Amino acid sequence: MEKPKQVKESALEIARLMMPENANTQGNVYGGSILRLVDEIAGVVAARHARCNVVTASLDRMDFLSPVYLGNLLILKASVNYVAHTSMEVGVKIDAEDLRTGRRIQTGTAYLTFVALGDNGKPTPIPKVIPQTAMERLRFREAKLRREQRLRDLEEKRKKKAG
Ligand SMILES: CC(C)(COP(=O)(O)OP(=O)(O)OC[C@H]1O[C@@H](n2cnc3c(N)ncnc32)[C@H](O)[C@@H]1OP(=O)(O)O)[C@@H](O)C(=O)NCCC(=O)NCCS
């Protein structure tokens, strides 16, 4: 397997101007268009880390903390928080900037789990991630706890489904 990688090797920041095609019926930005961007940037970060095909296995609860308006610049920052074996958590921070005032508001944070797939379409091991800064180490520890909770929830769901 490839050697461990640093968080900064796959991290990304993108900015998108919110245009009329991003509007909901009230004329603000539609949550679904933000979610699409979240899944896109997180998936690219996951693929850059794993350097193979990845699929979204889960998206944790996401709260929209404040509305985003047309004409705002949406800024998404994404990085790998934690790698288990074939899966990894990518965190995405979403800010909205008012271009006239420069005021930036945090709109939300999302945590997504991606699973790397080999050429046979089955989960395949990926390089570990090495957190280096204090913030990266904190995110790593928190992501590990979230994974444990996620797996417990998944197990519960499977048990309920099985009756
Ligand atoms: C994600 C998927 C590949 C996992 O397949 P699986 O047969 O459950 O695989 P495994 O049980 O071997 O688990 C593989 C890894 O995925 C993780 N995983 C599986 N389901 C998960 C879930 N719902 N949330 C978080 N992690 C999950 C496991 O913890 C494991 O991680 P690890 O190897 O790092 O310990 C499979 O459920 C799938 O293809 N789902 C559809 C994905 C998709 O199409 N997404 C696009 C949106 S539709």
Short mmCIF file of C-alpha atoms and ligand atoms in Angstrom, two decimals:
data_model
loop_
_atom_site.label_atom_id
_atom_site.label_comp_id
_atom_site.label_asym_id
_atom_site.label_seq_id
_atom_site.Cartn_x
_atom_site.Cartn_y
_atom_site.Cartn_z
CA MET A 1 0.00 0.00 0.00
CA GLU A 2 1.11 3.58 -0.63
CA LYS A 3 2.83 5.47 2.19
CA PRO A 4 0.80 7.78 4.46
CA LYS A 5 -0.09 11.20 3.11
CA GLN A 6 -0.36 14.64 4.64
CA VAL A 7 -3.71 16.42 4.88
CA LYS A 8 -2.46 19.30 2.71
CA GLU A 9 -1.70 16.95 -0.20
CA SER A 10 -5.41 16.54 -0.96
CA ALA A 11 -7.04 19.57 0.71
CA LEU A 12 -8.97 21.99 -1.50
CA GLU A 13 -10.67 25.36 -1.32
CA ILE A 14 -13.16 26.46 -3.96
CA ALA A 15 -15.33 29.53 -4.41
CA ARG A 16 -18.54 29.80 -6.42
CA LEU A 17 -20.65 32.86 -7.14
CA MET A 18 -24.28 32.10 -6.31
CA MET A 19 -26.29 32.72 -9.47
CA PRO A 20 -30.02 32.59 -10.33
CA GLU A 21 -29.77 28.86 -11.20
CA ASN A 22 -28.90 28.27 -7.51
CA ALA A 23 -32.12 29.95 -6.28
CA ASN A 24 -34.99 28.41 -4.35
CA THR A 25 -38.58 29.62 -4.68
CA GLN A 26 -37.95 32.40 -2.12
CA GLY A 27 -35.04 33.77 -4.14
CA ASN A 28 -32.33 32.64 -1.69
CA VAL A 29 -29.85 29.90 -2.42
CA TYR A 30 -31.36 26.41 -2.58
CA GLY A 31 -29.89 24.04 0.04
CA GLY A 32 -29.65 21.27 -2.54
CA SER A 33 -27.25 23.25 -4.70
CA ILE A 34 -24.97 23.75 -1.67
CA LEU A 35 -25.15 20.04 -0.86
CA ARG A 36 -24.20 19.19 -4.41
CA LEU A 37 -21.08 21.37 -4.15
CA VAL A 38 -20.27 19.84 -0.75
CA ASP A 39 -20.43 16.31 -2.18
CA GLU A 40 -18.41 17.38 -5.23
CA ILE A 41 -15.51 19.04 -3.39
CA ALA A 42 -15.41 16.33 -0.70
CA GLY A 43 -15.38 13.61 -3.38
CA VAL A 44 -12.51 15.30 -5.19
CA VAL A 45 -10.52 15.56 -1.95
CA ALA A 46 -11.20 11.88 -1.19
CA ALA A 47 -10.12 10.85 -4.72
CA ARG A 48 -6.95 12.97 -4.45
CA HIS A 49 -6.07 11.22 -1.20
CA ALA A 50 -6.92 7.69 -2.37
CA ARG A 51 -6.03 8.12 -6.06
CA CYS A 52 -8.77 5.69 -7.07
CA ASN A 53 -12.55 5.69 -7.47
CA VAL A 54 -14.47 6.68 -4.36
CA VAL A 55 -18.16 6.61 -3.46
CA THR A 56 -20.05 8.60 -0.85
CA ALA A 57 -21.05 6.16 1.90
CA SER A 58 -22.60 8.73 4.23
CA LEU A 59 -23.22 12.38 4.87
CA ASP A 60 -23.66 13.28 8.54
CA ARG A 61 -26.35 15.68 9.67
CA MET A 62 -25.87 19.12 8.20
CA ASP A 63 -27.36 22.31 9.61
CA PHE A 64 -27.66 25.45 7.50
CA LEU A 65 -26.82 28.09 10.10
CA SER A 66 -27.82 31.12 8.04
CA PRO A 67 -29.29 31.81 4.59
CA VAL A 68 -27.06 32.31 1.57
CA TYR A 69 -28.16 34.98 -0.90
CA LEU A 70 -27.81 35.25 -4.65
CA GLY A 71 -24.68 37.25 -5.42
CA ASN A 72 -22.87 35.82 -2.35
CA LEU A 73 -19.58 34.06 -2.86
CA LEU A 74 -19.81 30.55 -1.44
CA ILE A 75 -16.43 29.36 -0.14
CA LEU A 76 -15.92 25.68 0.60
CA LYS A 77 -12.81 24.28 2.30
CA ALA A 78 -12.42 20.52 2.40
CA SER A 79 -9.80 18.16 3.81
CA VAL A 80 -9.36 14.57 4.93
CA ASN A 81 -9.94 14.34 8.69
CA TYR A 82 -9.41 10.64 9.26
CA VAL A 83 -8.66 7.43 7.38
CA ALA A 84 -9.72 4.03 8.71
CA HIS A 85 -9.01 1.13 6.32
CA THR A 86 -10.94 1.54 3.07
CA SER A 87 -12.93 4.57 4.19
CA MET A 88 -12.11 8.14 5.11
CA GLU A 89 -13.92 11.12 6.59
CA VAL A 90 -13.73 14.41 4.70
CA GLY A 91 -14.79 17.60 6.47
CA VAL A 92 -16.20 20.57 4.56
CA LYS A 93 -16.52 24.09 5.97
CA ILE A 94 -18.94 26.34 4.12
CA ASP A 95 -18.77 30.15 4.32
CA ALA A 96 -20.73 32.80 2.48
CA GLU A 97 -19.11 36.14 1.66
CA ASP A 98 -21.04 39.30 0.88
CA LEU A 99 -19.00 40.73 -1.99
CA ARG A 100 -20.04 44.32 -1.30
CA THR A 101 -19.07 44.39 2.38
CA GLY A 102 -16.55 41.55 2.57
CA ARG A 103 -18.49 40.14 5.54
CA ARG A 104 -18.05 36.39 5.79
CA ILE A 105 -20.53 34.15 7.58
CA GLN A 106 -20.12 30.49 8.38
CA THR A 107 -23.04 28.72 6.74
CA GLY A 108 -22.36 25.16 7.77
CA THR A 109 -20.02 22.26 8.28
CA ALA A 110 -20.44 18.79 6.84
CA TYR A 111 -18.73 15.45 7.40
CA LEU A 112 -18.82 12.88 4.64
CA THR A 113 -17.49 9.34 4.55
CA PHE A 114 -16.10 8.01 1.29
CA VAL A 115 -15.16 4.44 0.50
CA ALA A 116 -12.37 3.72 -1.98
CA LEU A 117 -13.14 1.13 -4.62
CA GLY A 118 -10.60 -1.03 -6.43
CA ASP A 119 -10.80 -2.01 -10.09
CA ASN A 120 -13.07 -4.90 -9.05
CA GLY A 121 -15.56 -2.39 -7.59
CA LYS A 122 -14.90 -3.64 -4.03
CA PRO A 123 -13.64 -1.54 -1.08
CA THR A 124 -9.85 -1.27 -1.20
CA PRO A 125 -7.30 -0.08 1.41
CA ILE A 126 -6.04 3.48 1.13
CA PRO A 127 -3.04 5.37 2.53
CA LYS A 128 -3.34 6.59 6.11
CA VAL A 129 -3.41 10.33 6.76
CA ILE A 130 -0.85 12.09 8.95
CA PRO A 131 -2.34 15.04 10.83
CA GLN A 132 0.39 17.63 11.37
CA THR A 133 -1.02 20.85 12.77
CA ALA A 134 -2.83 21.11 16.11
CA MET A 135 -6.11 21.67 14.21
CA GLU A 136 -5.53 18.62 12.01
CA ARG A 137 -4.83 16.49 15.09
CA LEU A 138 -8.02 17.73 16.75
CA ARG A 139 -10.05 16.99 13.62
CA PHE A 140 -8.45 13.53 13.44
CA ARG A 141 -9.45 12.68 17.04
CA GLU A 142 -12.98 14.03 16.61
CA ALA A 143 -13.45 12.22 13.30
CA LYS A 144 -12.37 8.93 14.89
CA LEU A 145 -15.06 9.36 17.56
CA ARG A 146 -17.66 10.25 14.91
CA ARG A 147 -16.74 7.11 12.96
CA GLU A 148 -17.24 4.94 16.03
CA GLN A 149 -20.67 6.50 16.62
CA ARG A 150 -21.56 6.18 12.92
CA LEU A 151 -20.71 2.49 12.91
CA ARG A 152 -22.80 1.93 16.06
CA ASP A 153 -25.75 3.74 14.42
CA LEU A 154 -25.32 1.70 11.25
CA GLU A 155 -25.31 -1.53 13.24
CA GLU A 156 -28.52 -0.46 15.00
CA LYS A 157 -30.17 0.31 11.67
CA ARG A 158 -29.13 -3.07 10.26
CA LYS A 159 -30.50 -4.87 13.32
CA LYS A 160 -33.83 -3.01 13.06
CA LYS A 161 -34.05 -3.80 9.34
CA ALA A 162 -33.37 -7.48 10.00
CA GLY A 163 -36.25 -7.38 12.51
C1 LIG B 1 -20.19 2.26 0.55
C2 LIG B 1 -20.19 0.79 0.12
C3 LIG B 1 -19.16 0.58 -0.99
C4 LIG B 1 -19.76 -0.02 1.34
O1 LIG B 1 -19.88 -1.37 0.97
P1 LIG B 1 -19.90 -2.51 2.08
O2 LIG B 1 -20.14 -3.80 1.40
O3 LIG B 1 -20.77 -2.10 3.22
O4 LIG B 1 -18.40 -2.52 2.52
P2 LIG B 1 -17.76 -2.95 3.86
O5 LIG B 1 -18.73 -3.48 4.87
O6 LIG B 1 -16.59 -3.82 3.48
O7 LIG B 1 -17.22 -1.57 4.44
C5 LIG B 1 -16.21 -0.86 3.75
C6 LIG B 1 -15.94 0.41 4.50
O8 LIG B 1 -17.04 1.28 4.36
C7 LIG B 1 -17.45 1.76 5.62
N1 LIG B 1 -18.89 1.97 5.54
C8 LIG B 1 -19.80 1.16 4.99
N2 LIG B 1 -21.02 1.73 5.06
C9 LIG B 1 -20.85 2.93 5.66
C10 LIG B 1 -21.73 3.98 6.00
N3 LIG B 1 -23.05 3.94 5.75
N4 LIG B 1 -21.21 5.08 6.60
C11 LIG B 1 -19.90 5.17 6.86
N5 LIG B 1 -19.01 4.19 6.54
C12 LIG B 1 -19.48 3.09 5.95
C13 LIG B 1 -17.05 0.66 6.58
O9 LIG B 1 -16.92 1.15 7.90
C14 LIG B 1 -15.73 0.23 5.99
O10 LIG B 1 -14.72 1.16 6.38
P3 LIG B 1 -13.22 0.70 6.74
O11 LIG B 1 -12.77 -0.30 5.70
O12 LIG B 1 -12.42 1.95 6.65
O13 LIG B 1 -13.25 0.11 8.11
C15 LIG B 1 -21.59 0.33 -0.35
O14 LIG B 1 -22.50 0.43 0.73
C16 LIG B 1 -22.10 1.14 -1.52
O15 LIG B 1 -21.71 0.91 -2.65
N6 LIG B 1 -23.00 2.09 -1.26
C17 LIG B 1 -23.52 2.98 -2.29
C18 LIG B 1 -22.56 4.15 -2.50
C19 LIG B 1 -23.06 5.10 -3.56
O16 LIG B 1 -23.47 4.70 -4.63
N7 LIG B 1 -23.00 6.39 -3.24
C20 LIG B 1 -23.42 7.43 -4.15
C21 LIG B 1 -24.75 7.96 -3.75
S1 LIG B 1 -26.04 6.89 -4.26
#
